[in-house]
PDB file of C-alpha atoms and ligand atoms in Angstrom:
ATOM      1  CA  MET A   1     -10.464  -7.110  11.754  1.00  0.00           C
ATOM      2  CA  SER A   2     -11.311 -10.656  12.745  1.00  0.00           C
ATOM      3  CA  LEU A   3     -13.540 -11.076   9.702  1.00  0.00           C
ATOM      4  CA  ILE A   4     -10.719 -10.092   7.398  1.00  0.00           C
ATOM      5  CA  THR A   5      -8.331 -12.341   9.270  1.00  0.00           C
ATOM      6  CA  ARG A   6     -10.683 -15.255   8.864  1.00  0.00           C
ATOM      7  CA  ARG A   7     -11.041 -14.531   5.177  1.00  0.00           C
ATOM      8  CA  ALA A   8      -7.257 -14.362   4.878  1.00  0.00           C
ATOM      9  CA  LEU A   9      -7.087 -17.787   6.471  1.00  0.00           C
ATOM     10  CA  VAL A  10      -9.456 -19.229   3.923  1.00  0.00           C
ATOM     11  CA  THR A  11      -7.680 -17.655   0.968  1.00  0.00           C
ATOM     12  CA  GLY A  12      -4.381 -18.823   2.376  1.00  0.00           C
ATOM     13  CA  GLY A  13      -5.535 -22.357   1.775  1.00  0.00           C
ATOM     14  CA  ALA A  14      -5.870 -23.016   5.457  1.00  0.00           C
ATOM     15  CA  ALA A  15      -9.466 -24.144   5.255  1.00  0.00           C
ATOM     16  CA  SER A  16      -8.472 -27.468   6.753  1.00  0.00           C
ATOM     17  CA  ALA A  17      -7.347 -25.724   9.900  1.00  0.00           C
ATOM     18  CA  GLY A  18     -10.870 -25.965  11.242  1.00  0.00           C
ATOM     19  CA  LEU A  19      -9.678 -25.193  14.716  1.00  0.00           C
ATOM     20  CA  LEU A  20      -8.561 -21.762  13.576  1.00  0.00           C
ATOM     21  CA  LEU A  21     -11.665 -21.100  11.547  1.00  0.00           C
ATOM     22  CA  SER A  22     -13.752 -21.552  14.645  1.00  0.00           C
ATOM     23  CA  GLY A  23     -12.631 -18.041  15.508  1.00  0.00           C
ATOM     24  CA  CYS A  24      -9.854 -19.024  17.855  1.00  0.00           C
ATOM     25  CA  ASP A  25      -7.329 -16.496  16.532  1.00  0.00           C
ATOM     26  CA  GLN A  26      -5.639 -16.436  19.923  1.00  0.00           C
ATOM     27  CA  VAL A  27      -4.153 -19.819  19.123  1.00  0.00           C
ATOM     28  CA  ALA A  28      -1.313 -17.996  17.387  1.00  0.00           C
ATOM     29  CA  GLN A  29      -0.438 -16.279  20.620  1.00  0.00           C
ATOM     30  CA  VAL A  30       0.234 -19.578  22.420  1.00  0.00           C
ATOM     31  CA  PRO A  31       4.029 -20.014  22.166  1.00  0.00           C
ATOM     32  CA  ALA A  32       3.973 -23.812  21.721  1.00  0.00           C
ATOM     33  CA  LEU A  33       1.374 -23.636  18.965  1.00  0.00           C
ATOM     34  CA  ARG A  34       3.127 -20.710  17.337  1.00  0.00           C
ATOM     35  CA  LYS A  35       6.260 -22.802  17.118  1.00  0.00           C
ATOM     36  CA  ILE A  36       4.455 -25.563  15.279  1.00  0.00           C
ATOM     37  CA  LEU A  37       2.458 -23.288  13.031  1.00  0.00           C
ATOM     38  CA  PHE A  38       5.407 -21.142  12.050  1.00  0.00           C
ATOM     39  CA  SER A  39       7.879 -23.975  11.605  1.00  0.00           C
ATOM     40  CA  GLY A  40       9.124 -25.117   8.226  1.00  0.00           C
ATOM     41  CA  GLU A  41       6.877 -28.153   8.444  1.00  0.00           C
ATOM     42  CA  ILE A  42       3.869 -26.041   7.665  1.00  0.00           C
ATOM     43  CA  MET A  43       5.296 -23.657   5.102  1.00  0.00           C
ATOM     44  CA  ASN A  44       2.059 -21.942   4.325  1.00  0.00           C
ATOM     45  CA  MET A  45       2.639 -18.239   3.802  1.00  0.00           C
ATOM     46  CA  GLY A  46      -1.074 -17.492   3.816  1.00  0.00           C
ATOM     47  CA  LEU A  47      -1.476 -19.155   7.175  1.00  0.00           C
ATOM     48  CA  GLN A  48       1.580 -17.464   8.630  1.00  0.00           C
ATOM     49  CA  ARG A  49       0.450 -14.080   7.392  1.00  0.00           C
ATOM     50  CA  ALA A  50      -2.988 -14.588   8.816  1.00  0.00           C
ATOM     51  CA  LEU A  51      -1.546 -15.473  12.195  1.00  0.00           C
ATOM     52  CA  SER A  52       0.987 -12.653  12.371  1.00  0.00           C
ATOM     53  CA  ASN A  53      -0.210  -9.580  14.109  1.00  0.00           C
ATOM     54  CA  ARG A  54      -0.817  -7.638  10.981  1.00  0.00           C
ATOM     55  CA  ASP A  55      -2.597  -4.838  12.777  1.00  0.00           C
ATOM     56  CA  ALA A  56       0.594  -3.919  14.639  1.00  0.00           C
ATOM     57  CA  LEU A  57       1.931  -0.467  13.879  1.00  0.00           C
ATOM     58  CA  ALA A  58       5.205   0.148  12.068  1.00  0.00           C
ATOM     59  CA  PRO A  59       7.691   2.082  14.212  1.00  0.00           C
ATOM     60  CA  GLU A  60       7.301   5.833  14.138  1.00  0.00           C
ATOM     61  CA  PHE A  61      10.225   8.174  14.689  1.00  0.00           C
ATOM     62  CA  SER A  62      10.835  11.637  16.069  1.00  0.00           C
ATOM     63  CA  ALA A  63      11.536  14.714  13.981  1.00  0.00           C
ATOM     64  CA  THR A  64      15.222  14.610  14.963  1.00  0.00           C
ATOM     65  CA  GLU A  65      15.554  11.187  13.345  1.00  0.00           C
ATOM     66  CA  MET A  66      14.367  12.301   9.930  1.00  0.00           C
ATOM     67  CA  SER A  67      16.820  11.712   7.071  1.00  0.00           C
ATOM     68  CA  PRO A  68      18.337  14.942   5.783  1.00  0.00           C
ATOM     69  CA  ARG A  69      17.572  13.786   2.267  1.00  0.00           C
ATOM     70  CA  PHE A  70      14.920  11.336   1.082  1.00  0.00           C
ATOM     71  CA  ARG A  71      16.157   9.590  -2.006  1.00  0.00           C
ATOM     72  CA  VAL A  72      14.014   9.384  -5.146  1.00  0.00           C
ATOM     73  CA  ASN A  73      13.850   5.896  -6.605  1.00  0.00           C
ATOM     74  CA  GLY A  74      12.170   4.196  -9.541  1.00  0.00           C
ATOM     75  CA  THR A  75      10.401   6.763 -11.681  1.00  0.00           C
ATOM     76  CA  HIS A  76      11.729  10.296 -11.071  1.00  0.00           C
ATOM     77  CA  ASN A  77       9.129  11.897 -13.344  1.00  0.00           C
ATOM     78  CA  PRO A  78       6.428  10.091 -15.357  1.00  0.00           C
ATOM     79  CA  ASN A  79       7.142  12.546 -18.194  1.00  0.00           C
ATOM     80  CA  THR A  80       4.083  11.610 -20.217  1.00  0.00           C
ATOM     81  CA  PRO A  81       2.246  14.431 -22.032  1.00  0.00           C
ATOM     82  CA  ASP A  82      -0.758  13.961 -19.716  1.00  0.00           C
ATOM     83  CA  TYR A  83       1.311  14.056 -16.549  1.00  0.00           C
ATOM     84  CA  THR A  84       3.408  17.009 -17.691  1.00  0.00           C
ATOM     85  CA  ALA A  85       0.205  18.939 -18.434  1.00  0.00           C
ATOM     86  CA  MET A  86      -1.149  18.097 -14.972  1.00  0.00           C
ATOM     87  CA  VAL A  87       2.035  19.351 -13.287  1.00  0.00           C
ATOM     88  CA  ALA A  88       1.865  22.577 -15.324  1.00  0.00           C
ATOM     89  CA  GLU A  89      -1.595  23.346 -13.919  1.00  0.00           C
ATOM     90  CA  ASN A  90      -0.764  22.213 -10.391  1.00  0.00           C
ATOM     91  CA  PHE A  91      -3.061  19.191 -10.713  1.00  0.00           C
ATOM     92  CA  ALA A  92      -6.153  21.445 -10.991  1.00  0.00           C
ATOM     93  CA  HIS A  93      -7.875  18.936 -13.284  1.00  0.00           C
ATOM     94  CA  TRP A  94      -6.328  15.810 -11.822  1.00  0.00           C
ATOM     95  CA  ARG A  95      -8.880  13.468 -10.246  1.00  0.00           C
ATOM     96  CA  LEU A  96      -8.298  10.427  -8.117  1.00  0.00           C
ATOM     97  CA  GLN A  97     -10.730   7.698  -9.173  1.00  0.00           C
ATOM     98  CA  VAL A  98     -11.905   5.182  -6.594  1.00  0.00           C
ATOM     99  CA  GLY A  99     -13.866   2.362  -8.182  1.00  0.00           C
ATOM    100  CA  GLY A 100     -14.189  -1.364  -8.736  1.00  0.00           C
ATOM    101  CA  LEU A 101     -16.184  -3.226  -6.097  1.00  0.00           C
ATOM    102  CA  VAL A 102     -17.663  -0.156  -4.406  1.00  0.00           C
ATOM    103  CA  ALA A 103     -21.232   1.087  -4.052  1.00  0.00           C
ATOM    104  CA  THR A 104     -20.378   4.668  -5.040  1.00  0.00           C
ATOM    105  CA  PRO A 105     -17.333   5.341  -7.210  1.00  0.00           C
ATOM    106  CA  LEU A 106     -15.499   8.506  -6.196  1.00  0.00           C
ATOM    107  CA  SER A 107     -13.694  11.113  -8.259  1.00  0.00           C
ATOM    108  CA  LEU A 108     -11.726  13.387  -5.952  1.00  0.00           C
ATOM    109  CA  SER A 109      -9.868  16.606  -6.737  1.00  0.00           C
ATOM    110  CA  ILE A 110      -6.601  17.329  -4.992  1.00  0.00           C
ATOM    111  CA  ALA A 111      -8.374  20.017  -2.941  1.00  0.00           C
ATOM    112  CA  GLN A 112     -10.980  17.503  -1.774  1.00  0.00           C
ATOM    113  CA  LEU A 113      -8.277  15.005  -0.895  1.00  0.00           C
ATOM    114  CA  ARG A 114      -6.358  17.631   1.087  1.00  0.00           C
ATOM    115  CA  GLY A 115      -9.569  18.558   2.865  1.00  0.00           C
ATOM    116  CA  LEU A 116     -10.009  15.091   4.370  1.00  0.00           C
ATOM    117  CA  PRO A 117      -8.916  14.322   7.928  1.00  0.00           C
ATOM    118  CA  ALA A 118      -5.254  13.376   7.690  1.00  0.00           C
ATOM    119  CA  ARG A 119      -2.643  11.445   9.582  1.00  0.00           C
ATOM    120  CA  THR A 120       0.999  12.497  10.007  1.00  0.00           C
ATOM    121  CA  GLN A 121       3.617   9.810  10.515  1.00  0.00           C
ATOM    122  CA  ILE A 122       7.408   9.726  10.566  1.00  0.00           C
ATOM    123  CA  THR A 123       8.381   6.301   9.291  1.00  0.00           C
ATOM    124  CA  ARG A 124      11.270   4.453   7.719  1.00  0.00           C
ATOM    125  CA  HIS A 125      11.097   3.476   4.065  1.00  0.00           C
ATOM    126  CA  ASP A 126      13.068   0.344   3.169  1.00  0.00           C
ATOM    127  CA  CYS A 127      13.899  -0.326  -0.466  1.00  0.00           C
ATOM    128  CA  VAL A 128      14.971  -3.801  -1.546  1.00  0.00           C
ATOM    129  CA  GLU A 129      17.811  -2.175  -3.433  1.00  0.00           C
ATOM    130  CA  GLY A 130      19.475  -1.599  -0.080  1.00  0.00           C
ATOM    131  CA  TRP A 131      18.702   1.877   1.164  1.00  0.00           C
ATOM    132  CA  SER A 132      16.366   3.316   3.756  1.00  0.00           C
ATOM    133  CA  ALA A 133      15.157   6.798   4.630  1.00  0.00           C
ATOM    134  CA  ILE A 134      13.052   8.274   7.417  1.00  0.00           C
ATOM    135  CA  GLY A 135      10.485  10.832   6.350  1.00  0.00           C
ATOM    136  CA  LYS A 136       7.344  12.552   7.558  1.00  0.00           C
ATOM    137  CA  TRP A 137       4.264  11.659   5.550  1.00  0.00           C
ATOM    138  CA  HIS A 138       0.870  13.314   5.669  1.00  0.00           C
ATOM    139  CA  GLY A 139      -2.462  12.407   4.101  1.00  0.00           C
ATOM    140  CA  PRO A 140      -5.841  10.757   4.611  1.00  0.00           C
ATOM    141  CA  ARG A 141      -6.193   7.110   5.508  1.00  0.00           C
ATOM    142  CA  LEU A 142      -7.005   4.856   2.600  1.00  0.00           C
ATOM    143  CA  ALA A 143      -9.725   3.418   4.869  1.00  0.00           C
ATOM    144  CA  THR A 144     -11.512   6.783   4.799  1.00  0.00           C
ATOM    145  CA  LEU A 145     -11.788   6.683   1.006  1.00  0.00           C
ATOM    146  CA  LEU A 146     -12.756   3.022   0.810  1.00  0.00           C
ATOM    147  CA  THR A 147     -15.426   3.513   3.449  1.00  0.00           C
ATOM    148  CA  ALA A 148     -16.747   6.650   1.748  1.00  0.00           C
ATOM    149  CA  ALA A 149     -16.992   4.717  -1.528  1.00  0.00           C
ATOM    150  CA  GLY A 150     -18.803   1.851   0.201  1.00  0.00           C
ATOM    151  CA  ILE A 151     -16.356  -0.956  -0.497  1.00  0.00           C
ATOM    152  CA  ARG A 152     -18.327  -4.170  -1.071  1.00  0.00           C
ATOM    153  CA  ASP A 153     -17.825  -7.224   1.087  1.00  0.00           C
ATOM    154  CA  THR A 154     -16.800  -9.228  -1.982  1.00  0.00           C
ATOM    155  CA  ALA A 155     -13.645  -7.070  -2.271  1.00  0.00           C
ATOM    156  CA  ARG A 156     -10.398  -8.708  -1.187  1.00  0.00           C
ATOM    157  CA  TYR A 157      -7.671  -6.484  -2.621  1.00  0.00           C
ATOM    158  CA  VAL A 158      -7.075  -2.885  -3.535  1.00  0.00           C
ATOM    159  CA  VAL A 159      -5.229  -2.139  -6.782  1.00  0.00           C
ATOM    160  CA  PHE A 160      -3.357   1.121  -7.470  1.00  0.00           C
ATOM    161  CA  THR A 161      -2.803   2.336 -11.013  1.00  0.00           C
ATOM    162  CA  CYS A 162      -0.135   5.003 -11.469  1.00  0.00           C
ATOM    163  CA  ALA A 163       0.632   7.783 -13.946  1.00  0.00           C
ATOM    164  CA  ASP A 164       4.113   6.519 -14.889  1.00  0.00           C
ATOM    165  CA  LEU A 165       4.618   3.971 -17.625  1.00  0.00           C
ATOM    166  CA  TYR A 166       6.823   0.907 -17.599  1.00  0.00           C
ATOM    167  CA  GLY A 167       7.102  -0.656 -21.053  1.00  0.00           C
ATOM    168  CA  GLY A 168       4.161   1.445 -22.187  1.00  0.00           C
ATOM    169  CA  ALA A 169       1.775   0.435 -19.377  1.00  0.00           C
ATOM    170  CA  PRO A 170       1.118   2.112 -16.018  1.00  0.00           C
ATOM    171  CA  TYR A 171       2.982   0.986 -12.903  1.00  0.00           C
ATOM    172  CA  TYR A 172       0.579  -0.867 -10.611  1.00  0.00           C
ATOM    173  CA  GLU A 173       0.556  -2.399  -7.179  1.00  0.00           C
ATOM    174  CA  SER A 174      -1.943  -4.046  -4.861  1.00  0.00           C
ATOM    175  CA  ILE A 175      -2.476  -4.772  -1.188  1.00  0.00           C
ATOM    176  CA  ASP A 176      -5.016  -6.812   0.741  1.00  0.00           C
ATOM    177  CA  LEU A 177      -7.716  -5.409   2.991  1.00  0.00           C
ATOM    178  CA  VAL A 178      -5.709  -5.883   6.173  1.00  0.00           C
ATOM    179  CA  ASP A 179      -3.131  -3.442   4.830  1.00  0.00           C
ATOM    180  CA  ALA A 180      -5.749  -1.260   3.148  1.00  0.00           C
ATOM    181  CA  PHE A 181      -7.504  -0.654   6.480  1.00  0.00           C
ATOM    182  CA  HIS A 182      -4.326  -0.508   8.575  1.00  0.00           C
ATOM    183  CA  PRO A 183      -4.240   2.836  10.428  1.00  0.00           C
ATOM    184  CA  GLN A 184      -0.874   3.837   8.932  1.00  0.00           C
ATOM    185  CA  THR A 185      -1.932   3.159   5.351  1.00  0.00           C
ATOM    186  CA  ILE A 186      -2.411   6.631   3.906  1.00  0.00           C
ATOM    187  CA  LEU A 187      -2.522   8.478   0.612  1.00  0.00           C
ATOM    188  CA  ALA A 188       0.277  10.918   1.257  1.00  0.00           C
ATOM    189  CA  TRP A 189       0.109  14.327  -0.383  1.00  0.00           C
ATOM    190  CA  ALA A 190       2.924  15.864   1.697  1.00  0.00           C
ATOM    191  CA  LEU A 191       6.449  14.796   2.602  1.00  0.00           C
ATOM    192  CA  ASN A 192       8.500  16.538   5.290  1.00  0.00           C
ATOM    193  CA  ASP A 193       5.946  19.369   5.612  1.00  0.00           C
ATOM    194  CA  HIS A 194       5.974  20.173   1.905  1.00  0.00           C
ATOM    195  CA  VAL A 195       3.451  19.329  -0.771  1.00  0.00           C
ATOM    196  CA  LEU A 196       4.642  16.131  -2.436  1.00  0.00           C
ATOM    197  CA  ASP A 197       7.078  16.824  -5.270  1.00  0.00           C
ATOM    198  CA  VAL A 198       7.214  15.072  -8.617  1.00  0.00           C
ATOM    199  CA  GLY A 199      10.106  12.831  -7.624  1.00  0.00           C
ATOM    200  CA  HIS A 200       8.277  11.361  -4.655  1.00  0.00           C
ATOM    201  CA  GLY A 201       4.995  10.779  -6.485  1.00  0.00           C
ATOM    202  CA  ALA A 202       2.983  14.010  -6.834  1.00  0.00           C
ATOM    203  CA  PRO A 203       0.180  14.605  -6.281  1.00  0.00           C
ATOM    204  CA  VAL A 204      -0.420  11.500  -4.097  1.00  0.00           C
ATOM    205  CA  ARG A 205       1.364   8.292  -3.289  1.00  0.00           C
ATOM    206  CA  LEU A 206       0.544   5.321  -1.155  1.00  0.00           C
ATOM    207  CA  ARG A 207       2.239   4.742   2.196  1.00  0.00           C
ATOM    208  CA  VAL A 208       1.756   1.201   3.435  1.00  0.00           C
ATOM    209  CA  GLU A 209       4.212   1.313   6.273  1.00  0.00           C
ATOM    210  CA  ARG A 210       4.665  -2.353   7.079  1.00  0.00           C
ATOM    211  CA  GLN A 211       5.666  -3.210   3.517  1.00  0.00           C
ATOM    212  CA  LEU A 212       8.805  -2.757   1.442  1.00  0.00           C
ATOM    213  CA  GLY A 213       9.335   0.285  -0.771  1.00  0.00           C
ATOM    214  CA  TYR A 214       8.055  -1.037  -4.069  1.00  0.00           C
ATOM    215  CA  LYS A 215       4.548  -1.493  -2.620  1.00  0.00           C
ATOM    216  CA  HIS A 216       4.306   2.291  -1.984  1.00  0.00           C
ATOM    217  CA  ALA A 217       2.790   3.295  -5.320  1.00  0.00           C
ATOM    218  CA  LYS A 218       3.666   6.836  -6.416  1.00  0.00           C
ATOM    219  CA  TYR A 219       1.583   8.978  -8.848  1.00  0.00           C
ATOM    220  CA  VAL A 220      -1.638   7.177  -7.903  1.00  0.00           C
ATOM    221  CA  MET A 221      -4.402   7.809 -10.453  1.00  0.00           C
ATOM    222  CA  ARG A 222      -6.876   5.012  -9.758  1.00  0.00           C
ATOM    223  CA  ILE A 223      -7.772   2.863  -6.802  1.00  0.00           C
ATOM    224  CA  ASP A 224      -9.892  -0.210  -7.495  1.00  0.00           C
ATOM    225  CA  ALA A 225     -11.361  -2.702  -5.074  1.00  0.00           C
ATOM    226  CA  VAL A 226     -11.239  -6.170  -6.646  1.00  0.00           C
ATOM    227  CA  ASP A 227     -12.024  -9.743  -5.632  1.00  0.00           C
ATOM    228  CA  SER A 228      -9.021 -11.264  -7.414  1.00  0.00           C
ATOM    229  CA  LEU A 229      -5.660 -10.170  -8.790  1.00  0.00           C
ATOM    230  CA  ALA A 230      -5.984 -12.413 -11.841  1.00  0.00           C
ATOM    231  CA  LYS A 231      -6.874  -9.533 -14.144  1.00  0.00           C
ATOM    232  CA  THR A 232      -4.270  -7.121 -12.767  1.00  0.00           C
ATOM    233  CA  GLY A 233      -1.185  -7.059 -15.001  1.00  0.00           C
ATOM    234  CA  LEU A 234       0.120 -10.606 -15.424  1.00  0.00           C
ATOM    235  CA  GLY A 235      -1.738 -11.796 -12.339  1.00  0.00           C
ATOM    236  CA  LYS A 236       0.803 -11.413  -9.531  1.00  0.00           C
ATOM    237  CA  GLY A 237      -0.567  -8.107  -8.341  1.00  0.00           C
ATOM    238  CA  GLY A 238       2.232  -5.673  -9.094  1.00  0.00           C
ATOM    239  CA  TYR A 239       4.658  -4.522 -11.734  1.00  0.00           C
ATOM    240  CA  TRP A 240       7.763  -5.913 -10.038  1.00  0.00           C
ATOM    241  CA  GLU A 241       5.951  -9.041  -8.873  1.00  0.00           C
ATOM    242  CA  ASP A 242       4.998  -9.736 -12.492  1.00  0.00           C
ATOM    243  CA  HIS A 243       8.321  -8.827 -14.055  1.00  0.00           C
ATOM    244  CA  VAL A 244      11.126  -9.659 -11.653  1.00  0.00           C
ATOM    245  CA  ASP A 245       9.432 -12.011  -9.240  1.00  0.00           C
ATOM    246  CA  TYR A 246       9.401  -9.757  -6.180  1.00  0.00           C
ATOM    247  CA  ASP A 247       7.123 -11.130  -3.452  1.00  0.00           C
ATOM    248  CA  TRP A 248       3.595  -9.755  -3.537  1.00  0.00           C
ATOM    249  CA  TYR A 249       3.534  -9.866   0.259  1.00  0.00           C
ATOM    250  CA  ALA A 250       6.431  -7.635   1.267  1.00  0.00           C
ATOM    251  CA  GLY A 251       5.560  -7.214   4.908  1.00  0.00           C
ATOM    252  CA  ILE A 252       8.405  -6.429   7.260  1.00  0.00           C
TER     253      ILE A 252
HETATM  254  N1  MTE B 301       4.465   4.662  -9.642  1.00  0.00           N
HETATM  255  C1  MTE B 301       5.591   4.201  -9.103  1.00  0.00           C
HETATM  256  N2  MTE B 301       5.616   3.918  -7.798  1.00  0.00           N
HETATM  257  C2  MTE B 301       6.748   3.457  -7.230  1.00  0.00           C
HETATM  258  C3  MTE B 301       7.918   3.224  -7.993  1.00  0.00           C
HETATM  259  C4  MTE B 301       7.871   3.546  -9.365  1.00  0.00           C
HETATM  260  O1  MTE B 301       8.859   3.414 -10.108  1.00  0.00           O
HETATM  261  N3  MTE B 301       6.700   4.028  -9.877  1.00  0.00           N
HETATM  262  N4  MTE B 301       9.063   2.726  -7.378  1.00  0.00           N
HETATM  263  C5  MTE B 301       8.881   2.038  -6.079  1.00  0.00           C
HETATM  264  C6  MTE B 301      10.123   1.816  -5.337  1.00  0.00           C
HETATM  265  S1  MTE B 301      11.076   0.468  -5.766  1.00  0.00           S
HETATM  266  C7  MTE B 301      10.470   2.556  -4.254  1.00  0.00           C
HETATM  267  S2  MTE B 301      11.816   2.192  -3.280  1.00  0.00           S
HETATM  268  C8  MTE B 301       9.678   3.766  -3.906  1.00  0.00           C
HETATM  269  C9  MTE B 301      10.576   4.973  -3.963  1.00  0.00           C
HETATM  270  O2  MTE B 301       9.902   6.095  -3.462  1.00  0.00           O
HETATM  271  P1  MTE B 301      10.664   7.479  -3.423  1.00  0.00           P
HETATM  272  O3  MTE B 301      11.018   7.864  -4.836  1.00  0.00           O
HETATM  273  O4  MTE B 301       9.724   8.434  -2.791  1.00  0.00           O
HETATM  274  O5  MTE B 301      11.914   7.255  -2.614  1.00  0.00           O
HETATM  275  O6  MTE B 301       8.555   3.983  -4.752  1.00  0.00           O
HETATM  276  C10 MTE B 301       7.933   2.822  -5.178  1.00  0.00           C
HETATM  277  N5  MTE B 301       6.737   3.199  -5.900  1.00  0.00           N
HETATM  278 MO1   MO B 302      12.482   0.157  -4.006  1.00  0.00          MO
END
C-alpha cells in the first residue's frame, strides 16, 4: 500500500512535504509530529488522509449484535423498465461491467460473481441522515475484480454507475484505490444470509466499510477505473457530492 499512500500524498498537494515523500510514512506515527501535521495550521485534507491509517479495519460485530431490521434508504426500487425486466428474470441477463483503465474489461454474470471467493462481514452502516444498522454482508472483494481485470497503474479512482436514476441520470459514486483495495471493500450480493433484495441494491451493492452510507452504491451496473473524477457527473465524484455538497471523502 505504500505506493498508493505516496501517490495520495502527491495528489493531496503535499508534494512540498519532501520529507514524507522520501518514504518515511512512519513520521505520522510519531506523536509530536502527528500533532503538528494534524493541527489546524496545516489544514490539508489530502495530507491528513494520507497519514491516517487507512488500511485499518472497520469494527466487525457478532451475530447477536445484528439489527433486527436493516432500513432501506435512498432508492427503494430503481423501477426503470430495464431494471424491472432484470428482476423478473432473476438477473439472468444482468452483467456487471468492469472497464476503464484496465487491461482486460470484464463482463460478469451474477452466477460468476457468486462463484468468486467471498468475504462475510458484520458491520455497522452509518447514514448521514442519522440512523445506523448492523448487518451481515457477503460478496467478493472489489480487489479481486480489479486485479482480474488488470487495473492499470495510471488508475487513481474507481467509479460505480448504478441502475437507479436521479433526475434522469444514474446514481454514481467513487472511491480511491486505498478504499478499493481495502480488505473489507466488497461487492455484496447477500445481506443477513439472504440474496440481496431490491431495497438493499440487488443484485450487487458496494460495501466500503470505513465510509458513510451514501458511498455504498446500490444496484451497481458498471465499475470503471479512472485517472480523474473530472468527467464523472459534475466532477465531485458522486451524486450527493455534486448535488448537495456532501464530502467526497466520507471516511469514519
Ligand atoms: N444506487 C444507489 N445507491 C445508494 C443510494 C441510492 O439512493 N442509490 N443511497 C445511499 C444512501 S444515502 C444510503 S444510507 C445507503 C442505504 O442503503 P440501504 O438501503 O441498504 O440501507 O445506500 C446508499 N447507496
Ligand atoms: Mo445515507
